[in-house]
Amino acid sequence: MSLANLLRQTITIYNKSSLDKFAKQTFGSGTDAQARFQLKTINRMLPNQETVIVSAIVYVLPTVTVEIGDKIVYNSVNYEVITKSSAIDGVGGSNHIKLELAKWA
């Protein structure tokens, strides 16, 4: 079974764009992507020693453009990408991307 067969949910990714005149983050237009979305509750300590509650884990293909801080919408709920890691296959390529998400504050 290929990885694409496991990606049965659709998420919308809003990539960070710039700051507005009030220094608030703005986002570009949304892009839909196939994903594997799993609700989860994990306490995660970030490199800056801040603790966040991870609310979901998402797996996407390595061709998806997503970065830490981007907004993801799934099932009408907004999430922020907290961590991003790539799974490397046996020949050194990326098999998939794992994202940990926190509910948008």
CSV table of C-alpha atoms in Angstrom, one decimal:
chain,number,residue,atom,x,y,z
A,1,MET,CA,0.0,0.0,0.0
A,2,SER,CA,1.4,3.4,-0.9
A,3,LEU,CA,1.5,6.4,1.4
A,4,ALA,CA,-0.9,8.3,-0.9
A,5,ASN,CA,-3.6,5.7,-0.1
A,6,LEU,CA,-3.4,6.6,3.7
A,7,LEU,CA,-3.8,10.3,3.0
A,8,ARG,CA,-7.6,10.4,3.1
A,9,GLN,CA,-8.4,13.8,4.7
A,10,THR,CA,-8.2,17.2,3.1
A,11,ILE,CA,-6.6,20.1,4.9
A,12,THR,CA,-6.2,23.7,3.9
A,13,ILE,CA,-2.8,25.3,4.4
A,14,TYR,CA,-2.4,29.0,4.8
A,15,ASN,CA,1.3,29.9,4.5
A,16,LYS,CA,2.7,32.9,6.4
A,17,SER,CA,2.9,36.0,4.2
A,18,SER,CA,3.9,39.1,6.0
A,19,LEU,CA,3.0,41.4,8.9
A,20,ASP,CA,0.2,44.0,8.7
A,21,LYS,CA,0.4,47.6,10.0
A,22,PHE,CA,-0.5,46.3,13.5
A,23,ALA,CA,2.4,43.8,13.4
A,24,LYS,CA,0.0,40.8,13.1
A,25,GLN,CA,0.8,37.9,10.9
A,26,THR,CA,-1.0,37.8,7.6
A,27,PHE,CA,-1.5,34.7,5.4
A,28,GLY,CA,-1.7,33.9,1.8
A,29,SER,CA,-4.6,32.2,0.1
A,30,GLY,CA,-5.3,28.6,1.2
A,31,THR,CA,-4.0,25.6,-0.6
A,32,ASP,CA,-5.7,22.2,-0.2
A,33,ALA,CA,-3.6,19.1,0.4
A,34,GLN,CA,-4.3,15.4,1.1
A,35,ALA,CA,-3.2,14.4,4.6
A,36,ARG,CA,-3.5,11.9,7.4
A,37,PHE,CA,-5.0,13.9,10.3
A,38,GLN,CA,-5.0,12.4,13.8
A,39,LEU,CA,-6.2,14.1,17.0
A,40,LYS,CA,-3.7,13.8,19.8
A,41,THR,CA,-2.9,15.5,23.1
A,42,ILE,CA,0.9,15.8,23.8
A,43,ASN,CA,2.8,18.3,25.9
A,44,ARG,CA,5.8,19.5,23.8
A,45,MET,CA,8.6,21.7,24.9
A,46,LEU,CA,9.9,24.0,22.2
A,47,PRO,CA,13.5,25.0,21.7
A,48,ASN,CA,12.8,28.3,23.5
A,49,GLN,CA,11.7,26.4,26.6
A,50,GLU,CA,8.0,27.2,26.0
A,51,THR,CA,5.6,24.4,26.6
A,52,VAL,CA,2.7,23.9,24.2
A,53,ILE,CA,-0.1,21.4,23.9
A,54,VAL,CA,0.0,19.6,20.6
A,55,SER,CA,-3.6,18.9,19.5
A,56,ALA,CA,-3.1,17.0,16.3
A,57,ILE,CA,-0.5,15.2,14.2
A,58,VAL,CA,-0.6,15.4,10.4
A,59,TYR,CA,1.2,13.5,7.7
A,60,VAL,CA,1.6,15.0,4.2
A,61,LEU,CA,3.6,14.2,1.1
A,62,PRO,CA,7.0,15.8,0.9
A,63,THR,CA,5.9,17.9,-2.1
A,64,VAL,CA,3.6,19.9,0.2
A,65,THR,CA,4.8,23.4,1.0
A,66,VAL,CA,4.3,24.0,4.8
A,67,GLU,CA,6.4,25.6,7.5
A,68,ILE,CA,6.4,26.1,11.2
A,69,GLY,CA,3.9,28.9,12.1
A,70,ASP,CA,1.6,28.3,9.1
A,71,LYS,CA,-2.1,27.9,9.7
A,72,ILE,CA,-3.9,24.7,8.9
A,73,VAL,CA,-7.7,24.3,8.8
A,74,TYR,CA,-9.3,20.9,9.2
A,75,ASN,CA,-12.9,20.3,9.9
A,76,SER,CA,-13.5,24.1,10.4
A,77,VAL,CA,-10.9,24.2,13.2
A,78,ASN,CA,-7.8,26.4,13.0
A,79,TYR,CA,-4.4,25.0,14.0
A,80,GLU,CA,-0.8,26.3,14.0
A,81,VAL,CA,2.2,24.2,12.8
A,82,ILE,CA,4.4,23.8,15.9
A,83,THR,CA,7.0,21.3,14.6
A,84,LYS,CA,7.9,19.8,11.2
A,85,SER,CA,10.0,16.8,10.5
A,86,SER,CA,10.8,14.7,7.4
A,87,ALA,CA,10.9,10.9,7.4
A,88,ILE,CA,13.8,9.8,5.2
A,89,ASP,CA,13.4,6.6,3.1
A,90,GLY,CA,16.0,4.0,2.4
A,91,VAL,CA,17.7,5.9,-0.4
A,92,GLY,CA,18.0,9.3,1.3
A,93,GLY,CA,14.8,10.9,-0.1
A,94,SER,CA,11.9,12.2,1.9
A,95,ASN,CA,9.0,9.8,2.3
A,96,HIS,CA,6.6,12.1,4.1
A,97,ILE,CA,6.4,15.2,6.4
A,98,LYS,CA,5.1,14.9,10.0
A,99,LEU,CA,3.6,18.1,11.5
A,100,GLU,CA,2.5,18.7,15.0
A,101,LEU,CA,-0.3,21.2,15.4
A,102,ALA,CA,-1.7,23.3,18.3
A,103,LYS,CA,-5.1,24.8,18.2
A,104,TRP,CA,-4.9,28.4,16.9
A,105,ALA,CA,-4.9,30.9,19.8
